[in-house]
Every structure is written in C-alpha cells, then in structure tokens.
Amino acid sequence: MRAKQEPHPESILVDEEEILTPEQLAAQWAAEAPEAAGPVANLVSSLVVLGLGLAGVLLSLQLGLGTPAEPKPGMWPFIVSLIVAVLSGVQAVIGRTGGTDGEKFSNNSWYAAIGFATLVGMVLLMPVIGFEIPSILLCFIWMRWLGGERWRSAAVYSVVIVAAFYGIFIAALGTTIPRLF
C-alpha cells in the first residue's frame, strides 16, 4: 500500500497565491488591459470593415453566385462578405453609442497589418507555385513572429497544419486548389 504524500510547502504557497476569485481575476484583467479606443475610433474602424464587406459582396457577385445545389465561385465569398458587412454595420451603431470595448491602437496593432499582408502574399503566390510552400511560410510567420512560438515548434506545427489541410482538401475532398505535388 502506498503512503499518502504531503504536498511540498512551496507548492501550497504558490497555489494559494494563484487562486483568485472571479471578481479578483476580472479586476486583474481590467488593470492589465490596454486603453479603450473610444466611440470615434470604434465608428471609424467599423466603417472601414463595412466598406471591405461591401467590396467583397460586389466582387463575389461578379464571380457569380449560382444556386445552393450548384454554387459558383462567388457563393461563399458572398455569404462571408455579407455577414462581415452586417456585423460591422451593427457595430457601427453600437460603437457610436458605446465604445468602451475597443482597444486603442498600439504597436501590437501592426500585427494585424502584417498578418493581412502575408495573407495577400500567400494568395498571390498560390497560383504560381501551389499552396504548399506559401501556406507553410504563412503558418511559420504567423506562429513564429506574430504568435511568439519557438523556431522548432513553429516549423513543426506549420508542416503538420499544411499536411492536414492537404489531407482534408486534396486527398479527401478532391478540391482543385493549385498545388505543387
């Protein structure tokens, strides 16, 4: 029979310090949160996203929607763009009157721009060299520099993720994504 082990005194001290009530945890998060952007910044950002959503709707209409039984290339971009436009319109109304949730722009805001630019780069490279290499590079950049992963884990996860997408979309579903292999 195995004797019951007593916990180490230091681990008890650490556990007691880390246990916070939900109110204490909420107060800690509020103290560490970035400054609120304010209603004007929320309205402007909502209008920018609304413009992008409406542009997506117009571009997807040019591709053709088809029917639910026989969708054309514009069907899913249309649905996603419409959802983005509606949600940003709602946010424009709420953000104009509220505006306490949005974060003020900081140096971390550039991460979104870098993420968008690398995504555009991947889309431009896919027809030229297939989806595998641009996707691995995109995953690696996002994990290593935007996500803060270590070099080795970012490299391994990038390859695993792209292999999973390859297995799902090319091997299982037989889609016609431009590919190298």
Short mmCIF file of C-alpha atoms in Angstrom, two decimals:
data_model
loop_
_atom_site.label_atom_id
_atom_site.label_comp_id
_atom_site.label_asym_id
_atom_site.label_seq_id
_atom_site.Cartn_x
_atom_site.Cartn_y
_atom_site.Cartn_z
CA MET A 1 0.00 0.00 0.00
CA ARG A 2 1.32 3.36 -0.98
CA ALA A 3 1.65 6.09 1.65
CA LYS A 4 -0.11 9.36 1.01
CA GLN A 5 2.40 12.08 0.16
CA GLU A 6 2.14 15.51 1.68
CA PRO A 7 2.39 18.42 -0.78
CA HIS A 8 5.58 20.44 -0.76
CA PRO A 9 5.21 23.67 1.31
CA GLU A 10 6.32 25.87 -1.59
CA SER A 11 3.70 24.39 -3.93
CA ILE A 12 0.98 25.17 -1.33
CA LEU A 13 2.19 28.79 -1.16
CA VAL A 14 2.18 29.15 -4.96
CA ASP A 15 -1.28 27.58 -5.26
CA GLU A 16 -2.73 29.93 -2.65
CA GLU A 17 -1.29 32.96 -4.46
CA GLU A 18 -2.63 31.83 -7.85
CA ILE A 19 -6.17 31.11 -6.72
CA LEU A 20 -8.23 34.19 -7.39
CA THR A 21 -11.94 34.72 -7.21
CA PRO A 22 -13.70 35.59 -10.47
CA GLU A 23 -14.02 39.20 -9.29
CA GLN A 24 -10.31 39.42 -8.47
CA LEU A 25 -9.43 37.85 -11.81
CA ALA A 26 -11.70 40.32 -13.67
CA ALA A 27 -10.11 43.21 -11.79
CA GLN A 28 -6.62 41.93 -12.65
CA TRP A 29 -7.53 41.65 -16.35
CA ALA A 30 -9.07 45.13 -16.32
CA ALA A 31 -5.91 46.56 -14.78
CA GLU A 32 -3.72 44.87 -17.42
CA ALA A 33 -5.97 45.71 -20.40
CA PRO A 34 -4.94 48.35 -22.95
CA GLU A 35 -6.72 51.70 -23.03
CA ALA A 36 -10.15 51.89 -24.66
CA ALA A 37 -10.20 53.38 -28.15
CA GLY A 38 -13.34 55.43 -27.71
CA PRO A 39 -16.51 55.79 -29.77
CA VAL A 40 -14.97 57.70 -32.71
CA ALA A 41 -12.24 55.09 -33.28
CA ASN A 42 -14.80 52.30 -33.00
CA LEU A 43 -17.06 54.00 -35.52
CA VAL A 44 -14.22 54.59 -37.99
CA SER A 45 -12.94 51.03 -37.74
CA SER A 46 -16.48 49.68 -38.15
CA LEU A 47 -16.97 51.81 -41.27
CA VAL A 48 -13.68 50.55 -42.74
CA VAL A 49 -14.74 46.94 -42.18
CA LEU A 50 -18.20 47.75 -43.59
CA GLY A 51 -16.52 49.08 -46.74
CA LEU A 52 -14.41 45.92 -47.05
CA GLY A 53 -17.51 43.76 -46.58
CA LEU A 54 -19.45 45.66 -49.24
CA ALA A 55 -16.49 45.44 -51.64
CA GLY A 56 -16.42 41.68 -51.01
CA VAL A 57 -20.14 41.47 -51.77
CA LEU A 58 -19.68 43.33 -55.07
CA LEU A 59 -16.65 41.27 -56.12
CA SER A 60 -18.35 37.98 -55.28
CA LEU A 61 -21.42 39.00 -57.30
CA GLN A 62 -19.09 39.42 -60.30
CA LEU A 63 -17.92 35.83 -59.82
CA GLY A 64 -21.49 34.56 -59.88
CA LEU A 65 -23.47 33.03 -57.02
CA GLY A 66 -25.15 30.05 -58.63
CA THR A 67 -27.69 28.13 -56.60
CA PRO A 68 -27.33 26.25 -53.30
CA ALA A 69 -27.41 22.98 -55.28
CA GLU A 70 -24.85 24.23 -57.81
CA PRO A 71 -22.83 27.04 -56.23
CA LYS A 72 -20.50 29.18 -58.31
CA PRO A 73 -17.17 30.64 -57.09
CA GLY A 74 -18.82 33.73 -55.61
CA MET A 75 -21.27 31.91 -53.30
CA TRP A 76 -19.12 31.50 -50.17
CA PRO A 77 -17.27 34.83 -50.51
CA PHE A 78 -20.68 36.48 -50.88
CA ILE A 79 -22.02 34.84 -47.72
CA VAL A 80 -18.92 35.68 -45.68
CA SER A 81 -18.76 39.26 -47.00
CA LEU A 82 -22.45 39.79 -46.29
CA ILE A 83 -22.00 38.57 -42.71
CA VAL A 84 -18.99 40.87 -42.27
CA ALA A 85 -20.93 43.84 -43.68
CA VAL A 86 -23.98 43.23 -41.47
CA LEU A 87 -21.90 42.74 -38.31
CA SER A 88 -19.80 45.82 -38.97
CA GLY A 89 -22.97 47.84 -39.61
CA VAL A 90 -24.34 46.70 -36.25
CA GLN A 91 -21.00 47.50 -34.62
CA ALA A 92 -21.06 50.97 -36.20
CA VAL A 93 -24.37 51.67 -34.49
CA ILE A 94 -23.34 50.15 -31.16
CA GLY A 95 -19.79 51.56 -31.31
CA ARG A 96 -21.15 55.05 -31.91
CA THR A 97 -23.19 54.97 -28.73
CA GLY A 98 -20.99 52.72 -26.62
CA GLY A 99 -17.36 52.43 -27.49
CA THR A 100 -15.80 51.19 -24.29
CA ASP A 101 -14.72 47.76 -25.55
CA GLY A 102 -12.39 48.57 -28.44
CA GLU A 103 -8.66 48.85 -27.80
CA LYS A 104 -6.61 51.89 -28.65
CA PHE A 105 -4.12 51.40 -31.48
CA SER A 106 -0.67 50.45 -30.24
CA ASN A 107 2.48 48.85 -31.60
CA ASN A 108 0.71 45.49 -31.38
CA SER A 109 -1.88 46.77 -33.87
CA TRP A 110 0.73 46.36 -36.60
CA TYR A 111 0.46 42.60 -36.14
CA ALA A 112 -2.94 42.66 -37.86
CA ALA A 113 -1.49 44.58 -40.82
CA ILE A 114 1.44 42.17 -41.06
CA GLY A 115 -0.95 39.22 -40.91
CA PHE A 116 -3.10 40.69 -43.68
CA ALA A 117 -0.07 41.49 -45.88
CA THR A 118 1.32 37.97 -45.53
CA LEU A 119 -2.11 36.54 -46.33
CA VAL A 120 -2.23 38.63 -49.52
CA GLY A 121 1.27 37.38 -50.37
CA MET A 122 0.12 33.79 -49.96
CA VAL A 123 -2.88 34.37 -52.23
CA LEU A 124 -0.62 35.93 -54.89
CA LEU A 125 1.92 33.07 -54.72
CA MET A 126 -0.58 30.17 -54.75
CA PRO A 127 -1.34 30.21 -58.49
CA VAL A 128 2.39 30.42 -59.26
CA ILE A 129 3.93 27.74 -57.00
CA GLY A 130 0.94 25.95 -55.48
CA PHE A 131 -0.46 26.20 -51.98
CA GLU A 132 2.07 24.10 -50.06
CA ILE A 133 5.10 26.42 -49.83
CA PRO A 134 3.16 29.70 -49.36
CA SER A 135 0.97 28.05 -46.73
CA ILE A 136 3.95 26.69 -44.80
CA LEU A 137 5.61 30.12 -44.93
CA LEU A 138 2.40 31.84 -43.82
CA CYS A 139 1.91 29.45 -40.90
CA PHE A 140 5.54 29.79 -39.90
CA ILE A 141 5.49 33.63 -39.98
CA TRP A 142 2.24 33.79 -38.05
CA MET A 143 3.38 31.32 -35.40
CA ARG A 144 6.97 32.48 -35.03
CA TRP A 145 6.68 36.26 -35.20
CA LEU A 146 3.02 37.02 -34.60
CA GLY A 147 2.34 34.21 -32.14
CA GLY A 148 5.70 34.09 -30.38
CA GLU A 149 6.29 30.35 -30.85
CA ARG A 150 9.81 28.95 -30.76
CA TRP A 151 11.61 28.24 -34.05
CA ARG A 152 11.31 24.46 -33.82
CA SER A 153 7.67 24.35 -32.75
CA ALA A 154 6.69 26.93 -35.39
CA ALA A 155 8.41 24.84 -38.09
CA VAL A 156 6.88 21.55 -36.95
CA TYR A 157 3.37 22.95 -36.49
CA SER A 158 3.49 24.69 -39.89
CA VAL A 159 4.30 21.47 -41.69
CA VAL A 160 1.70 19.50 -39.71
CA ILE A 161 -1.04 22.07 -40.35
CA VAL A 162 -0.36 22.22 -44.09
CA ALA A 163 -0.21 18.41 -44.26
CA ALA A 164 -3.60 18.27 -42.51
CA PHE A 165 -5.08 20.78 -44.96
CA TYR A 166 -3.57 18.77 -47.84
CA GLY A 167 -5.16 15.61 -46.49
CA ILE A 168 -8.56 17.20 -45.98
CA PHE A 169 -8.94 19.38 -49.06
CA ILE A 170 -6.93 17.50 -51.69
CA ALA A 171 -6.86 13.84 -50.65
CA ALA A 172 -10.30 13.58 -49.01
CA LEU A 173 -12.42 16.24 -50.73
CA GLY A 174 -10.60 16.33 -54.09
CA THR A 175 -10.70 20.13 -54.44
CA THR A 176 -8.84 21.86 -57.24
CA ILE A 177 -6.51 24.04 -55.20
CA PRO A 178 -3.33 24.95 -57.13
CA ARG A 179 -0.63 22.66 -55.76
CA LEU A 180 2.99 21.74 -56.16
CA PHE A 181 2.60 17.97 -55.58
#
